[in-house]
Amino acid sequence: MKKFRQICVLLLCLLLTGCTSQTSSQIKETEQDITAVISDTQEPENSIPDEPAVTDLFAMDTYMNLKAWCDPSAIQEGVSLITQLENTLSVTNPESDASHINASGGMPVQISDTTAELLRTAVRIGEESGGALDITIYPVLKEWGFTTQEYQIPDDEKLNSLLSCVDYQQIQLEGNSVTLPENYQLDFGSLAKGYTSDRLMKLFQDYGAQSAIVNLGGNVQTLGRKPDGSLWTVAVINPFSPSDNLCILQIENKAVITSGNYERYFTENGRNYWHIIDPADGYPADNGLVSVTIIGESGLLCDALSTALFVEGTEKAVAHWKHSQDFDMILVTDDGKILISETIADSFKNISAFPVEVISRDET
Ligand code: ADP
Ligand code: MG
């Protein structure tokens, strides 16, 4: 606003000086004076460092990399933020909000704004996905051994009894108070990293960064464009051969978040069992998809949706995208097809041998 006013003053002065038919040198002087005023009061230019501040760390059970073109103390603060969020959200910290909720025995628990926001999003995407995303699946996840790596295939009786206490609709949230029925437990594994990358982007922005990229165990989020003005290039893993890439995306200001059956699994009797559970039967979700990548502005939403669409399976995932405005998607089917939303087609490059089908909204 200040700058706008000064420019108006400049224009006004030029007009006035023109009207009083001053000599060209006088006009020049006036211009110079006002230009001097403008440069004196201008905000200092935001100088972009040539090299980014970077760090690698292990947190939230995964390897992370942070990179931001700004004051390096932003990175230190980013690491503290990750620790603070992990302490609030992790079920393995007995003092976290998640642990307090899980130990509450049906009594109301006071939670942080962060936890309340995650709960609201989890319930909303739970509804949107017909219960495919259900953060109260945690007791079933434990039974399979995904929390301890002491893997086992539970028997159906056990699964059914645990599933009777799985229902996100039982989460009662009023402001910062949450109540979960006795014997229910939840975890934020499906959306905590997406929320964390959102917060990191905000933090780096507060430090004046115009370019930043974080990779939280394969979940990527970017701020702006690269410092040279070009788009970020983000690769999506080939779920059939995770050491290779499947495709490349060119993005700015977006999160790219993948849920895949190759990320955490164990093998028994020649079959793989992975860490994304279908609340419909308590088994690893096996509804036609081996990986789901969601691209959008909110890391939190992308993370919640990647898990939700993975569980929904091919048909429901496509229908979900068609009814929503918020995100782009790349689905990989178990028979080796890549389905992409038309909204991402221009930014997408297939580098695999798999065929690509573009899904458009108006298809029936
Ligand atoms: P990752 O954390 O490996 O990137 P996801 O975002 O898909 O992958 O989250 C998987 C995690 O979500 C699991 O480790 C578990 O904690 C939790 N989870 C598994 N199945 C479900 C489900 N149906 N709904 C909500 N959370 C789930
Ligand atoms: Mg997720």
XYZ file of C-alpha atoms and ligand atoms in Angstrom:
392
model
C 0.000 0.000 0.000
C 2.795 2.361 1.013
C 4.537 1.812 -2.314
C 1.294 2.313 -4.231
C 0.716 5.649 -2.483
C 4.241 6.788 -3.310
C 3.843 5.880 -6.965
C 0.562 7.862 -7.034
C 2.413 10.834 -5.497
C 5.100 10.489 -8.173
C 2.560 10.426 -11.002
C 0.697 13.360 -9.484
C 3.928 15.403 -9.192
C 4.880 14.620 -12.796
C 1.460 15.760 -13.948
C 1.655 18.914 -11.857
C 5.162 19.742 -13.031
C 3.985 19.212 -16.605
C 1.113 21.645 -16.031
C 3.340 24.389 -14.661
C 5.589 24.067 -17.733
C 8.848 23.618 -15.859
C 12.049 23.087 -17.773
C 13.080 19.551 -18.518
C 15.876 19.755 -15.931
C 13.427 20.818 -13.241
C 11.233 17.894 -14.101
C 14.246 15.670 -13.919
C 15.095 17.000 -10.477
C 11.579 16.385 -9.245
C 11.715 12.860 -10.598
C 15.043 12.261 -8.933
C 13.828 13.593 -5.592
C 10.806 11.411 -5.574
C 12.729 8.405 -6.808
C 15.099 8.948 -3.905
C 12.196 8.996 -1.464
C 10.860 5.767 -2.921
C 14.158 3.913 -2.662
C 14.718 5.200 0.892
C 11.441 3.836 2.178
C 11.367 0.622 0.153
C 11.365 -2.668 2.139
C 14.819 -4.259 1.916
C 14.957 -6.595 -1.089
C 14.465 -10.221 -0.169
C 17.854 -11.625 -1.133
C 17.668 -15.264 -2.163
C 20.741 -17.231 -1.096
C 22.556 -19.079 -3.907
C 22.746 -22.274 -1.893
C 19.857 -23.827 0.028
C 19.959 -24.686 3.709
C 19.554 -28.468 3.956
C 19.328 -31.274 6.450
C 18.617 -34.997 6.609
C 16.999 -36.584 9.610
C 15.154 -39.660 10.781
C 11.808 -38.909 12.415
C 8.247 -40.221 12.378
C 9.726 -43.624 11.558
C 11.127 -42.461 8.233
C 14.025 -40.656 6.517
C 13.435 -37.005 5.803
C 15.205 -34.331 3.791
C 14.542 -30.605 4.126
C 15.834 -27.980 1.694
C 14.968 -24.280 1.742
C 16.486 -21.183 0.150
C 16.483 -18.936 3.206
C 18.201 -18.350 6.531
C 19.566 -21.743 7.731
C 17.935 -21.241 11.126
C 14.638 -22.032 9.346
C 15.921 -25.577 8.890
C 16.833 -25.872 12.576
C 13.389 -24.639 13.484
C 11.912 -27.106 10.981
C 13.651 -29.981 12.785
C 12.269 -28.751 16.132
C 8.816 -28.499 14.584
C 9.002 -32.104 13.358
C 10.054 -33.276 16.834
C 7.238 -31.307 18.423
C 4.637 -32.725 16.001
C 5.953 -36.253 16.486
C 5.710 -35.822 20.254
C 2.096 -34.683 19.886
C 0.913 -37.242 17.349
C 2.936 -40.427 17.755
C 1.274 -43.429 19.391
C 4.694 -44.568 20.605
C 5.102 -41.517 22.855
C 3.027 -42.186 25.993
C 2.656 -38.422 26.516
C 1.263 -37.681 23.034
C -2.316 -36.580 22.402
C -2.793 -39.843 20.473
C -1.691 -41.918 23.491
C -3.852 -39.869 25.869
C -6.879 -40.470 23.622
C -6.088 -44.189 23.350
C -5.751 -44.533 27.126
C -8.818 -42.431 27.912
C -11.239 -45.324 28.478
C -14.128 -43.339 27.010
C -13.466 -40.126 28.972
C -13.045 -36.720 27.267
C -9.457 -35.664 26.549
C -8.126 -32.132 25.960
C -6.027 -31.989 22.809
C -3.870 -29.476 20.943
C -5.080 -27.468 17.932
C -2.867 -29.678 15.753
C -4.548 -32.882 16.894
C -8.000 -31.313 16.573
C -7.230 -30.297 12.976
C -6.017 -33.781 12.095
C -9.098 -35.345 13.687
C -11.435 -33.034 11.751
C -9.712 -33.895 8.467
C -9.643 -37.622 9.254
C -13.377 -37.630 9.987
C -14.173 -35.573 6.874
C -12.152 -37.810 4.540
C -13.542 -40.830 6.401
C -17.006 -39.664 5.375
C -15.950 -38.721 1.849
C -14.446 -42.183 1.319
C -17.309 -44.171 2.841
C -15.102 -45.277 5.747
C -12.101 -46.370 3.631
C -10.009 -43.957 5.673
C -10.655 -44.874 9.280
C -8.019 -43.826 11.800
C -9.606 -46.090 14.443
C -8.186 -49.071 12.492
C -5.161 -48.931 14.823
C -5.979 -52.044 16.977
C -6.187 -54.110 13.764
C -2.872 -52.705 12.537
C -1.305 -53.732 15.863
C -2.732 -57.245 15.596
C -0.985 -57.712 12.249
C 2.275 -56.647 13.943
C 2.842 -53.537 11.835
C 3.600 -51.471 14.935
C 6.204 -53.879 16.366
C 7.416 -55.678 13.218
C 6.448 -58.963 14.905
C 4.246 -59.835 11.970
C 1.449 -62.400 12.030
C -1.737 -63.164 10.114
C -4.575 -62.786 12.646
C -7.432 -65.316 12.632
C -10.823 -64.126 11.413
C -12.460 -64.382 14.832
C -9.868 -62.062 16.343
C -10.168 -59.662 13.406
C -13.948 -59.541 13.679
C -13.853 -58.826 17.395
C -11.322 -56.001 16.829
C -13.352 -54.614 13.916
C -16.358 -54.206 16.215
C -14.375 -51.342 17.797
C -13.366 -49.675 14.529
C -15.549 -46.757 13.470
C -14.348 -43.205 12.889
C -17.946 -41.981 13.346
C -17.553 -42.659 17.075
C -14.934 -39.904 17.360
C -16.675 -37.048 19.172
C -14.875 -33.763 18.770
C -16.004 -30.538 20.378
C -13.461 -27.749 20.037
C -10.313 -29.137 21.623
C -12.034 -31.917 23.533
C -12.300 -35.407 22.062
C -14.081 -38.492 23.303
C -13.465 -41.982 21.944
C -15.449 -44.977 23.274
C -13.732 -47.501 25.524
C -11.708 -50.142 23.637
C -11.323 -47.850 20.635
C -7.867 -46.623 19.606
C -6.597 -44.460 16.782
C -3.381 -43.459 15.043
C -2.408 -40.612 12.739
C -0.049 -42.614 10.487
C -2.194 -41.952 7.425
C -1.986 -38.164 7.617
C 0.678 -36.932 10.059
C 3.450 -36.551 7.477
C 1.240 -34.579 5.102
C 0.318 -32.201 7.906
C 3.990 -31.899 8.846
C 5.031 -30.911 5.315
C 2.265 -28.257 5.246
C 3.630 -26.783 8.472
C 7.207 -26.842 7.151
C 6.140 -24.921 4.050
C 4.465 -22.283 6.238
C 7.532 -22.040 8.434
C 9.893 -21.566 5.468
C 7.548 -18.952 4.030
C 7.640 -17.088 7.337
C 11.419 -17.024 6.952
C 10.982 -15.396 3.552
C 11.767 -18.472 1.449
C 10.239 -18.505 -2.016
C 11.681 -21.918 -2.849
C 11.734 -25.021 -0.677
C 11.265 -28.760 -1.033
C 10.873 -31.437 1.601
C 10.827 -35.195 1.245
C 9.325 -36.980 4.230
C 9.803 -40.660 3.442
C 8.630 -40.332 -0.149
C 6.021 -37.672 0.597
C 7.207 -34.572 -1.246
C 6.007 -31.015 -0.821
C 7.293 -27.943 -2.625
C 7.130 -24.208 -2.044
C 7.005 -21.996 -5.127
C 9.329 -22.886 -7.975
C 13.045 -23.628 -8.021
C 15.198 -20.505 -7.449
C 15.975 -20.337 -11.207
C 12.229 -20.068 -11.897
C 11.831 -23.567 -13.320
C 9.352 -26.154 -12.044
C 10.275 -28.860 -9.540
C 10.703 -32.342 -10.962
C 9.306 -35.043 -8.685
C 9.523 -38.750 -9.493
C 6.918 -41.335 -8.486
C 8.216 -44.797 -7.575
C 7.402 -47.861 -9.644
C 5.442 -49.993 -7.144
C 6.426 -53.199 -8.997
C 10.122 -52.322 -8.770
C 10.586 -49.707 -6.019
C 14.214 -48.970 -6.916
C 12.965 -47.579 -10.250
C 10.781 -44.619 -11.064
C 7.433 -44.881 -12.809
C 6.837 -41.329 -13.934
C 7.949 -37.764 -13.505
C 5.864 -34.754 -12.540
C 6.649 -31.089 -13.028
C 5.048 -29.059 -10.285
C 5.094 -25.845 -8.267
C 3.638 -25.126 -4.837
C 2.221 -28.636 -4.494
C 2.448 -31.778 -2.412
C 2.958 -35.150 -4.103
C 2.018 -37.917 -1.688
C 1.996 -41.644 -2.350
C 0.514 -44.639 -0.554
C 1.859 -47.913 -1.873
C 1.739 -51.606 -1.026
C 5.544 -51.778 -1.298
C 6.254 -49.274 1.489
C 5.835 -51.550 4.496
C 4.951 -55.221 4.180
C 5.851 -58.765 5.166
C 5.732 -61.963 3.170
C 4.222 -65.226 4.340
C 3.584 -68.358 2.265
C 4.526 -66.427 -0.862
C 1.983 -63.671 -0.262
C 2.663 -60.066 0.667
C 0.707 -58.350 3.457
C 1.008 -54.571 3.649
C 0.337 -51.811 6.160
C -2.767 -50.192 4.640
C -5.778 -52.006 6.059
C -9.273 -52.220 4.608
C -11.667 -51.458 7.491
C -14.284 -53.557 5.665
C -12.550 -56.859 6.533
C -9.410 -56.020 8.531
C -7.083 -57.337 5.782
C -4.509 -55.346 3.818
C -6.510 -53.360 1.262
C -6.454 -55.288 -2.014
C -8.978 -53.573 -4.224
C -7.083 -53.333 -7.484
C -4.499 -50.660 -6.664
C -0.828 -51.050 -5.765
C -0.063 -47.363 -5.486
C -1.944 -44.078 -5.242
C -0.278 -40.688 -5.650
C -2.249 -37.566 -4.805
C -1.115 -34.143 -5.952
C -2.588 -31.001 -4.399
C -1.964 -27.850 -2.422
C -2.566 -29.279 1.038
C -0.164 -31.985 2.181
C -2.624 -32.993 4.890
C -5.459 -33.585 2.423
C -3.183 -35.348 -0.065
C -1.928 -37.708 2.637
C -5.419 -38.516 3.926
C -6.668 -39.015 0.363
C -3.747 -41.216 -0.707
C -4.624 -43.721 1.996
C -8.377 -43.350 1.399
C -8.201 -43.928 -2.369
C -5.784 -46.825 -1.936
C -8.366 -48.578 0.246
C -11.298 -47.568 -1.967
C -9.757 -49.363 -4.945
C -9.823 -48.543 -8.641
C -13.491 -47.840 -9.343
C -14.335 -45.967 -6.173
C -11.086 -43.992 -6.335
C -11.917 -42.810 -9.854
C -15.460 -41.902 -8.754
C -14.070 -40.097 -5.687
C -11.813 -37.958 -7.894
C -14.681 -37.168 -10.260
C -16.759 -35.797 -7.389
C -13.948 -33.720 -5.951
C -12.281 -30.510 -7.098
C -9.335 -30.512 -4.753
C -6.706 -32.881 -6.122
C -4.994 -34.681 -9.002
C -4.163 -38.367 -8.900
C -1.991 -41.119 -10.346
C -3.302 -44.613 -9.701
C -1.345 -47.771 -10.495
C -3.457 -50.897 -10.849
C -2.342 -54.381 -9.826
C -2.462 -55.445 -13.482
C 0.045 -52.771 -14.495
C -1.935 -49.800 -15.754
C -1.421 -46.154 -14.864
C -4.594 -44.076 -14.520
C -4.076 -40.340 -14.313
C -6.571 -37.548 -13.799
C -6.789 -35.247 -16.821
C -5.875 -32.324 -14.558
C -2.311 -33.629 -14.175
C -1.779 -34.818 -17.775
C 0.258 -31.757 -18.854
C 2.677 -32.085 -15.945
C 3.084 -35.859 -16.257
C 5.719 -37.902 -18.094
C 5.573 -41.696 -18.149
C 9.028 -43.270 -17.955
C 7.816 -46.848 -17.564
C 6.544 -49.438 -20.013
C 3.070 -49.392 -18.439
C 0.192 -47.997 -20.476
C -1.413 -44.746 -19.334
C -5.125 -44.001 -19.343
C -6.280 -40.424 -18.803
C -9.437 -40.133 -16.712
C -11.665 -37.161 -17.469
C -14.494 -35.812 -15.353
C -17.219 -35.995 -17.952
C -16.772 -39.720 -18.610
C -19.680 -41.768 -17.309
P 2.872 -44.098 4.570
O 2.764 -43.618 5.974
O 3.587 -45.380 4.428
O 3.349 -43.041 3.636
P -0.009 -43.921 4.323
O -0.097 -42.460 4.307
O -0.892 -44.601 3.362
O 1.428 -44.471 4.047
O -0.395 -44.357 5.770
C -0.344 -45.690 6.193
C -0.572 -45.681 7.679
O -1.917 -45.295 7.962
C -0.411 -47.040 8.320
O 0.903 -47.249 8.713
C -1.365 -46.946 9.498
O -0.747 -46.262 10.554
C -2.483 -46.111 8.981
N -3.575 -46.855 8.314
C -3.585 -48.072 7.707
N -4.768 -48.343 7.153
C -5.566 -47.271 7.397
C -6.904 -46.919 7.085
N -7.694 -47.709 6.379
N -7.355 -45.721 7.516
C -6.584 -44.887 8.236
N -5.330 -45.154 8.574
C -4.803 -46.321 8.144
Mg -1.654 -41.182 3.636
